[in-house]
Amino acid sequence: MSTLIVSLPAAPAQPGPSLAYAYTLTADGHTALQHGTAAAPLLPAPARPGGEVVAVVPVQALSWQRVQLPAGVGLAGLSGALPAGMGSAAARLRKVLEGLLEDRLLDEPAQLHFAVAPDAAAAARAGAPLWVAVCERAWLRAHLQALEAAGRAVARVVPEFAPGATASGAAEVHVLGSPEDPWLVICGHGAEQSVLALPLSPESWHQWAMPALGGAPGGAVAVDGGAPVLAEPAVAALAEKLLGAPVTLHTASARALAAARGRWDLAQFDLASTAHTRLVRKLGGAANALWHAPQWRAARWGAGVLAAAQLLGLNAWAWQERHALAAKEAAVRAALTASFPQVKVVVDAPAQMERELELLRQRAGAVSARDFEPMLAAVAAALPPGQLPTAIEYSLGELHLRGLAPGADEQTALRTRLAAAGYDCRLEDGALIVRAAKTP
């Protein structure tokens, strides 16, 4: 499953014919197959069936709030598993968040979109505070509707940066944007590992970035011992000037790939998708990771080798079985032609051998189990006392006896005795039909 990652423009930019979205197309979630900018109708479609579209909300558009939920607030369906629409549980949670955040927000809560952290349910059960992402609802909904109208319906909405531990375990400094509008972003900031985003300036750099990198505010920093500074190419020179050392280049496309691999999904509450869509999305994401992700390469090779070994083993076993069956058939044909040299063409060796044996018996005047006398003797020995047939017919190894009316128990005993003598029997139309049992 391939993924189209669309980076939304920062608010207050609204959708329109002239608005271009930055995008990244990937097959495994780690490597970009294609990236660039295009209007919504011109965005490439995911290459494989079942591919998903992921929207990335820029860091400038999000506000991160830390809240403590009151006891007794229902948490079923948190973090992307909320029911589609505003059900009673989701509406109640939305009202609780509005009350908790009302005094911290500049806009009216009704105009904002909320999303809780993926581990919100576990944090609430443990009595710990949880992160809530806040952004402008009308802005987000307008872009999602524009992408859907262009045939690029968004399956997940992820933040460009999210609170929590970074890959290095320390605070990470990002410089992004353009030379005219540079931004400083610090991930894993402070004891709560929050996200700090503010316009880049010498003052903000020395006040926030230098301490995050292990130096004193306004002082020097041990570059070799601190966390790396990741900068977009457009602002790398500015970051190097402020740092006084080279920085690590990190493109917007690579940042979008990292954001799409995160666990966050901002499509909650009134933007939540249905349970079926979420299940398909999760299964598709898991299948995509198993099939394309580099960390699963060894497992894919192992599964391929195992499947190949099983296929080779089955083919070898089938070849041995066919060889053994052919040898047995050849032995039966050899036994037939050795015992009866007059048989020149072998079509069905067992049937032909039985026919030749029958001819030998007839020539020798011997009787077989299919003849009338042995069959009648076996029936006479097996019939219950007092049961005598009123009519007897014989034709081609089959004996018909009429006028018998054995009970259920007597029928069972009759079948058992005749089976021991090598005969099958059945009652049909008031007649007992007896014939020699077929040999395996």
Coordinates of C-alpha atoms in Angstrom, one line a residue:
M1 CA 0.0 0.0 0.0
S2 CA 1.5 3.3 -1.0
T3 CA 0.9 6.6 0.8
L4 CA 0.4 10.2 -0.5
I5 CA 1.4 12.6 2.3
V6 CA 0.0 16.1 1.8
S7 CA 1.4 19.0 3.9
L8 CA -1.3 21.5 4.6
P9 CA -0.4 25.2 4.4
A10 CA -0.3 27.2 7.6
A11 CA -3.5 29.1 8.6
P12 CA -5.1 31.3 7.5
A13 CA -4.4 30.0 4.0
Q14 CA -7.7 28.7 2.5
P15 CA -8.2 26.2 -0.4
G16 CA -8.4 27.7 -3.8
P17 CA -7.5 27.0 -7.5
S18 CA -4.2 28.8 -7.0
L19 CA -3.2 27.1 -3.7
A20 CA -0.4 24.4 -4.1
Y21 CA 0.1 21.7 -1.6
A22 CA 3.5 20.2 -0.8
Y23 CA 3.3 16.4 -1.2
T24 CA 5.4 13.3 -0.8
L25 CA 4.6 10.0 -2.4
T26 CA 6.0 6.9 -0.7
A27 CA 5.7 3.1 -1.1
D28 CA 7.2 2.0 2.2
G29 CA 6.7 5.0 4.5
H30 CA 10.5 5.6 4.6
T31 CA 11.6 6.6 1.1
A32 CA 10.1 9.3 -1.1
L33 CA 9.3 8.1 -4.6
Q34 CA 8.2 11.5 -5.6
H35 CA 7.8 14.9 -4.0
G36 CA 6.9 18.5 -5.0
T37 CA 4.0 20.9 -5.0
A38 CA 0.7 20.8 -6.9
A39 CA -2.9 22.0 -6.7
A40 CA -5.3 19.6 -5.1
P41 CA -6.7 18.2 -8.4
L42 CA -3.2 17.6 -9.8
L43 CA -1.8 15.7 -6.7
P44 CA -0.6 12.2 -7.6
A45 CA -2.8 9.3 -6.5
P46 CA -1.4 6.5 -4.3
A47 CA 0.1 3.9 -6.7
R48 CA -1.3 0.7 -5.2
P49 CA -5.0 -0.3 -4.5
G50 CA -5.9 0.6 -1.0
G51 CA -3.3 3.3 -0.7
E52 CA -4.1 6.0 1.8
V53 CA -3.8 9.8 1.9
V54 CA -2.3 11.4 5.0
A55 CA -2.6 15.1 5.7
V56 CA 0.1 16.8 7.8
V57 CA -0.9 19.8 9.9
P58 CA 2.0 22.3 10.2
V59 CA 3.5 23.1 13.5
Q60 CA 2.4 26.7 13.3
A61 CA -1.2 25.7 13.1
L62 CA -1.3 23.6 16.3
S63 CA -1.4 24.5 19.9
W64 CA -0.5 21.8 22.5
Q65 CA -2.2 21.7 25.8
R66 CA -1.7 19.5 28.8
V67 CA -4.9 18.6 30.7
Q68 CA -6.0 16.4 33.6
L69 CA -9.3 14.7 32.9
P70 CA -11.8 14.6 35.8
A71 CA -12.5 11.2 37.3
G72 CA -15.4 9.3 35.6
V73 CA -15.0 10.8 32.1
G74 CA -15.7 8.0 29.6
L75 CA -12.6 7.3 27.5
A76 CA -14.0 4.6 25.2
G77 CA -13.0 5.3 21.6
L78 CA -10.2 7.8 22.3
S79 CA -7.4 8.5 19.8
G80 CA -8.9 7.9 16.4
A81 CA -11.3 5.2 17.6
L82 CA -14.1 7.7 18.3
P83 CA -17.4 6.8 16.7
A84 CA -18.2 8.6 13.5
G85 CA -20.1 11.8 14.2
M86 CA -20.7 13.2 17.7
G87 CA -22.1 10.3 19.7
S88 CA -23.0 10.8 23.4
A89 CA -19.6 9.7 24.7
A90 CA -17.6 11.8 22.2
A91 CA -19.9 14.8 22.7
R92 CA -19.4 14.5 26.5
L93 CA -15.7 14.3 26.2
R94 CA -15.7 17.3 23.8
K95 CA -17.6 19.4 26.4
V96 CA -15.2 18.4 29.1
L97 CA -12.2 19.5 27.0
E98 CA -13.9 22.8 26.2
G99 CA -14.4 23.5 29.9
L100 CA -10.8 22.6 30.8
L101 CA -9.3 24.7 28.0
E102 CA -11.6 27.6 27.8
D103 CA -9.4 29.9 29.9
R104 CA -6.2 29.0 28.0
L105 CA -7.4 29.6 24.4
L106 CA -7.6 32.9 22.6
D107 CA -10.5 31.7 20.4
E108 CA -13.9 30.4 21.3
P109 CA -13.7 26.6 22.0
A110 CA -16.6 26.0 19.6
Q111 CA -14.5 27.3 16.7
L112 CA -11.6 24.9 17.5
H113 CA -10.9 21.3 16.8
F114 CA -9.5 19.1 19.5
A115 CA -7.6 15.8 19.4
V116 CA -6.3 13.7 22.2
A117 CA -3.0 11.8 22.4
P118 CA -2.8 8.1 21.2
D119 CA -2.1 7.0 24.8
A120 CA -4.8 9.1 26.3
A121 CA -6.8 6.2 27.6
A122 CA -3.8 4.7 29.4
A123 CA -2.7 8.1 30.8
A124 CA -6.3 8.7 32.1
R125 CA -6.4 5.3 33.8
A126 CA -3.1 6.0 35.5
G127 CA -4.3 9.5 36.6
A128 CA -1.7 11.3 34.5
P129 CA -2.3 14.4 32.4
L130 CA -2.7 14.0 28.7
W131 CA -1.8 16.0 25.6
V132 CA -4.5 17.7 23.5
A133 CA -3.8 19.2 20.1
V134 CA -5.9 22.3 19.2
C135 CA -6.3 23.9 15.8
E136 CA -8.8 26.0 13.9
R137 CA -11.7 23.8 12.9
A138 CA -13.0 25.7 9.9
W139 CA -9.5 25.9 8.4
L140 CA -8.8 22.1 8.8
R141 CA -12.2 21.1 7.6
A142 CA -11.9 23.3 4.5
H143 CA -8.7 21.7 3.4
L144 CA -9.9 18.2 4.1
Q145 CA -13.0 18.9 2.0
A146 CA -11.0 20.4 -0.8
L147 CA -8.8 17.3 -1.0
E148 CA -11.8 15.0 -0.9
A149 CA -13.4 17.0 -3.7
A150 CA -10.2 16.5 -5.7
G151 CA -10.4 12.7 -5.3
R152 CA -7.8 12.6 -2.5
A153 CA -9.9 11.7 0.5
V154 CA -7.7 11.9 3.7
A155 CA -7.6 8.8 5.8
R156 CA -5.4 10.2 8.6
V157 CA -4.5 13.7 9.9
V158 CA -1.1 13.9 11.7
P159 CA 0.8 16.7 13.3
E160 CA 4.1 17.8 11.8
F161 CA 5.7 17.5 15.3
A162 CA 4.2 15.9 18.3
P163 CA 5.0 15.9 22.0
G164 CA 6.9 13.0 23.5
A165 CA 10.3 11.4 23.5
T166 CA 12.5 12.0 20.4
A167 CA 14.4 9.3 18.6
S168 CA 17.7 10.5 20.2
G169 CA 16.1 10.7 23.7
A170 CA 17.2 14.3 24.0
A171 CA 15.7 17.6 22.8
E172 CA 15.9 18.1 19.1
V173 CA 16.2 21.5 17.4
H174 CA 14.6 22.1 13.9
V175 CA 15.0 25.1 11.8
L176 CA 12.5 25.3 9.0
G177 CA 10.6 27.7 6.7
S178 CA 12.1 30.3 4.3
P179 CA 14.7 33.0 4.8
E180 CA 11.9 35.5 4.9
D181 CA 9.9 33.5 7.5
P182 CA 12.2 31.1 9.5
W183 CA 10.9 29.1 12.4
L184 CA 12.5 27.4 15.3
V185 CA 11.0 24.2 16.6
I186 CA 12.2 22.3 19.7
C187 CA 10.9 18.7 20.2
G188 CA 11.2 16.9 23.5
H189 CA 11.4 20.2 25.3
G190 CA 11.5 20.3 29.1
A191 CA 10.3 17.7 31.6
E192 CA 7.0 17.2 29.7
Q193 CA 8.8 16.7 26.4
S194 CA 6.6 19.3 24.7
V195 CA 6.8 21.0 21.3
L196 CA 8.0 24.6 21.3
A197 CA 7.5 26.5 18.0
L198 CA 8.3 30.2 17.6
P199 CA 9.7 32.5 14.9
L200 CA 13.5 32.2 14.6
S201 CA 15.5 35.2 15.7
P202 CA 18.8 35.7 17.5
E203 CA 16.9 36.3 20.7
S204 CA 14.7 33.2 20.4
W205 CA 17.8 31.1 19.4
H206 CA 19.9 32.1 22.4
Q207 CA 16.9 31.9 24.8
W208 CA 15.5 28.5 23.8
A209 CA 17.7 26.6 21.3
M210 CA 21.0 27.1 23.2
P211 CA 19.8 25.6 26.5
A212 CA 18.2 22.7 24.5
L213 CA 21.5 22.0 22.9
G214 CA 23.3 21.8 26.2
G215 CA 24.5 25.4 26.6
A216 CA 23.7 28.3 28.8
P217 CA 21.2 30.9 27.5
G218 CA 23.1 33.4 25.5
G219 CA 26.3 31.4 25.9
A220 CA 28.3 28.8 24.0
V221 CA 27.3 25.3 23.4
A222 CA 29.2 22.1 23.1
V223 CA 28.2 21.2 19.6
D224 CA 29.9 17.7 19.6
G225 CA 28.0 16.7 22.7
G226 CA 24.7 18.2 22.0
A227 CA 21.7 17.0 20.0
P228 CA 21.9 17.7 16.2
V229 CA 20.4 20.8 14.7
L230 CA 18.2 19.7 11.7
A231 CA 17.6 22.5 9.2
E232 CA 15.9 22.8 5.8
P233 CA 18.2 23.7 3.0
A234 CA 16.6 27.1 2.6
V235 CA 17.5 28.2 6.1
A236 CA 20.6 26.0 6.7
A237 CA 23.0 29.0 6.3
L238 CA 21.0 31.0 8.8
A239 CA 21.0 28.1 11.3
E240 CA 24.8 27.6 10.8
K241 CA 25.4 31.3 11.5
L242 CA 23.5 31.2 14.7
L243 CA 25.0 27.9 15.8
G244 CA 28.5 28.7 14.7
A245 CA 28.9 25.1 13.3
P246 CA 27.5 23.0 10.4
V247 CA 24.0 21.7 10.8
T248 CA 22.3 18.5 9.5
L249 CA 20.1 19.0 6.4
H250 CA 16.6 17.7 6.8
T251 CA 14.1 18.3 4.0
A252 CA 10.4 19.0 4.4
S253 CA 9.7 15.7 2.5
A254 CA 11.7 13.7 5.1
R255 CA 9.9 15.5 7.9
A256 CA 6.6 14.6 6.3
L257 CA 7.6 11.0 6.1
A258 CA 8.5 11.0 9.8
A259 CA 5.3 12.7 10.7
A260 CA 3.2 10.1 8.8
R261 CA 4.9 7.3 10.6
G262 CA 3.8 8.7 14.0
R263 CA 0.9 7.3 16.1
W264 CA -1.1 10.5 16.2
D265 CA -4.4 10.9 14.3
L266 CA -6.1 14.2 14.6
A267 CA -9.2 13.0 12.8
Q268 CA -11.3 12.8 15.9
F269 CA -14.8 13.8 17.2
D270 CA -16.7 15.3 14.3
L271 CA -13.8 14.5 11.9
A272 CA -13.6 10.9 13.0
S273 CA -14.0 8.2 10.3
T274 CA -16.1 5.1 10.7
A275 CA -15.0 1.9 12.4
H276 CA -14.8 0.0 9.1
T277 CA -12.6 2.7 7.6
R278 CA -10.3 2.7 10.6
L279 CA -10.0 -1.1 10.5
V280 CA -9.2 -1.1 6.8
R281 CA -6.7 1.6 7.3
K282 CA -4.9 -0.2 10.2
L283 CA -4.8 -3.5 8.3
G284 CA -3.6 -1.7 5.2
G285 CA -0.9 0.1 7.2
A286 CA 0.2 -3.1 8.8
A287 CA 0.4 -4.9 5.5
N288 CA 2.2 -2.0 3.9
A289 CA 4.8 -2.0 6.7
L290 CA 5.3 -5.8 6.5
W291 CA 5.7 -5.6 2.7
H292 CA 7.9 -2.5 2.3
A293 CA 9.3 -1.3 5.6
P294 CA 13.1 -1.8 5.9
Q295 CA 12.9 -3.1 9.5
W296 CA 10.8 -6.0 8.2
R297 CA 13.3 -6.9 5.3
A298 CA 14.8 -9.8 7.2
A299 CA 11.4 -11.2 8.1
R300 CA 10.3 -10.9 4.4
W301 CA 13.4 -12.8 3.3
G302 CA 12.8 -15.4 5.9
A303 CA 9.2 -15.9 4.9
G304 CA 10.2 -16.1 1.2
V305 CA 12.9 -18.7 2.0
L306 CA 10.4 -20.7 4.1
A307 CA 7.8 -20.6 1.3
A308 CA 10.4 -21.7 -1.3
A309 CA 11.6 -24.5 0.9
Q310 CA 8.0 -25.7 1.5
L311 CA 7.3 -25.5 -2.2
L312 CA 10.4 -27.5 -3.1
G313 CA 9.6 -30.0 -0.4
L314 CA 6.1 -30.5 -1.6
N315 CA 7.3 -31.0 -5.2
A316 CA 9.9 -33.5 -4.0
W317 CA 7.4 -35.4 -2.0
A318 CA 4.9 -35.4 -4.9
W319 CA 7.6 -36.7 -7.2
Q320 CA 8.4 -39.5 -4.8
E321 CA 4.8 -40.5 -4.5
R322 CA 4.3 -40.5 -8.2
H323 CA 7.4 -42.6 -8.6
A324 CA 6.3 -45.1 -6.0
L325 CA 2.8 -45.3 -7.6
A326 CA 4.3 -45.9 -11.0
A327 CA 6.5 -48.7 -9.6
K328 CA 3.5 -50.4 -8.0
E329 CA 1.5 -50.2 -11.3
A330 CA 4.5 -51.6 -13.2
A331 CA 4.8 -54.5 -10.7
V332 CA 1.0 -55.3 -11.1
R333 CA 1.3 -55.2 -14.9
A334 CA 4.4 -57.4 -14.8
A335 CA 2.6 -59.9 -12.5
L336 CA -0.3 -60.1 -14.9
T337 CA 1.8 -60.6 -18.1
A338 CA 4.0 -63.2 -16.2
S339 CA 1.0 -65.2 -15.0
F340 CA -1.0 -64.9 -18.2
P341 CA 1.3 -64.6 -21.2
Q342 CA -1.6 -64.5 -23.5
V343 CA -2.5 -61.0 -22.3
K344 CA -0.7 -58.8 -24.7
V345 CA -2.2 -55.4 -23.9
V346 CA -2.7 -54.3 -20.3
V347 CA -5.5 -51.8 -19.8
D348 CA -6.8 -52.5 -16.3
A349 CA -4.5 -55.1 -14.7
P350 CA -6.7 -56.0 -11.6
A351 CA -9.8 -56.4 -13.8
Q352 CA -8.0 -58.4 -16.4
M353 CA -6.4 -60.6 -13.8
E354 CA -9.8 -61.3 -12.2
R355 CA -11.2 -62.2 -15.6
E356 CA -8.4 -64.6 -16.4
L357 CA -8.7 -66.3 -13.0
E358 CA -12.5 -66.7 -13.6
L359 CA -11.7 -68.4 -17.0
L360 CA -9.2 -70.7 -15.3
R361 CA -11.9 -71.8 -12.7
Q362 CA -14.4 -72.4 -15.4
R363 CA -12.0 -74.6 -17.4
A364 CA -11.1 -76.5 -14.2
G365 CA -14.7 -77.0 -13.3
A366 CA -14.2 -75.2 -9.9
V367 CA -16.7 -72.9 -8.4
S368 CA -16.1 -69.3 -7.2
A369 CA -17.7 -67.2 -4.6
R370 CA -19.8 -65.6 -7.3
D371 CA -21.4 -68.9 -8.4
F372 CA -24.9 -70.0 -7.4
E373 CA -24.1 -72.9 -5.1
P374 CA -21.6 -71.1 -2.8
M375 CA -23.9 -68.1 -2.5
L376 CA -26.9 -70.1 -1.7
A377 CA -25.0 -72.1 0.9
A378 CA -23.8 -68.9 2.6
V379 CA -27.3 -67.5 2.7
A380 CA -28.8 -70.7 4.1
A381 CA -26.2 -70.6 6.9
A382 CA -26.9 -66.9 7.7
L383 CA -30.7 -66.8 7.5
P384 CA -32.5 -66.6 10.9
P385 CA -34.4 -69.7 12.0
G386 CA -37.8 -69.9 10.4
Q387 CA -37.0 -67.6 7.5
L388 CA -37.3 -69.3 4.1
P389 CA -37.5 -67.7 0.7
T390 CA -40.5 -68.2 -1.5
A391 CA -38.6 -67.5 -4.8
I392 CA -34.9 -67.6 -5.8
E393 CA -33.3 -65.8 -8.7
Y394 CA -29.7 -65.8 -9.8
S395 CA -28.1 -63.7 -12.5
L396 CA -24.4 -62.7 -13.1
G397 CA -23.2 -63.3 -9.6
E398 CA -26.2 -61.7 -7.9
L399 CA -28.7 -63.7 -5.9
H400 CA -32.3 -62.5 -5.3
L401 CA -34.4 -64.1 -2.5
R402 CA -38.0 -63.1 -2.1
G403 CA -40.5 -63.8 0.7
L404 CA -38.2 -63.0 3.5
A405 CA -39.2 -60.5 6.3
P406 CA -36.4 -60.3 8.9
G407 CA -36.7 -57.8 11.7
A408 CA -34.2 -55.0 12.4
D409 CA -32.1 -57.1 14.7
E410 CA -32.2 -60.1 12.4
Q411 CA -31.2 -57.9 9.4
T412 CA -28.1 -56.7 11.4
A413 CA -27.2 -60.3 12.3
L414 CA -27.8 -61.4 8.7
R415 CA -25.5 -58.7 7.3
T416 CA -22.8 -59.6 9.8
R417 CA -22.9 -63.3 9.0
L418 CA -22.8 -62.8 5.3
A419 CA -20.0 -60.2 5.6
A420 CA -17.9 -62.8 7.4
A421 CA -18.5 -65.2 4.5
G422 CA -17.4 -62.6 2.0
Y423 CA -20.8 -61.3 0.8
D424 CA -22.8 -58.0 0.8
C425 CA -26.5 -57.9 1.1
R426 CA -29.4 -55.4 1.1
L427 CA -33.2 -55.4 1.2
E428 CA -34.8 -53.8 -1.8
D429 CA -38.5 -54.1 -2.9
G430 CA -39.1 -57.0 -0.6
A431 CA -36.2 -59.0 -1.9
L432 CA -32.9 -59.9 -0.3
I433 CA -30.1 -59.2 -2.8
V434 CA -26.8 -60.9 -2.1
R435 CA -23.5 -60.5 -4.1
A436 CA -19.9 -61.2 -3.5
A437 CA -18.1 -58.4 -1.6
K438 CA -15.6 -56.4 -3.6
T439 CA -12.0 -57.0 -2.7
P440 CA -9.9 -54.0 -2.0

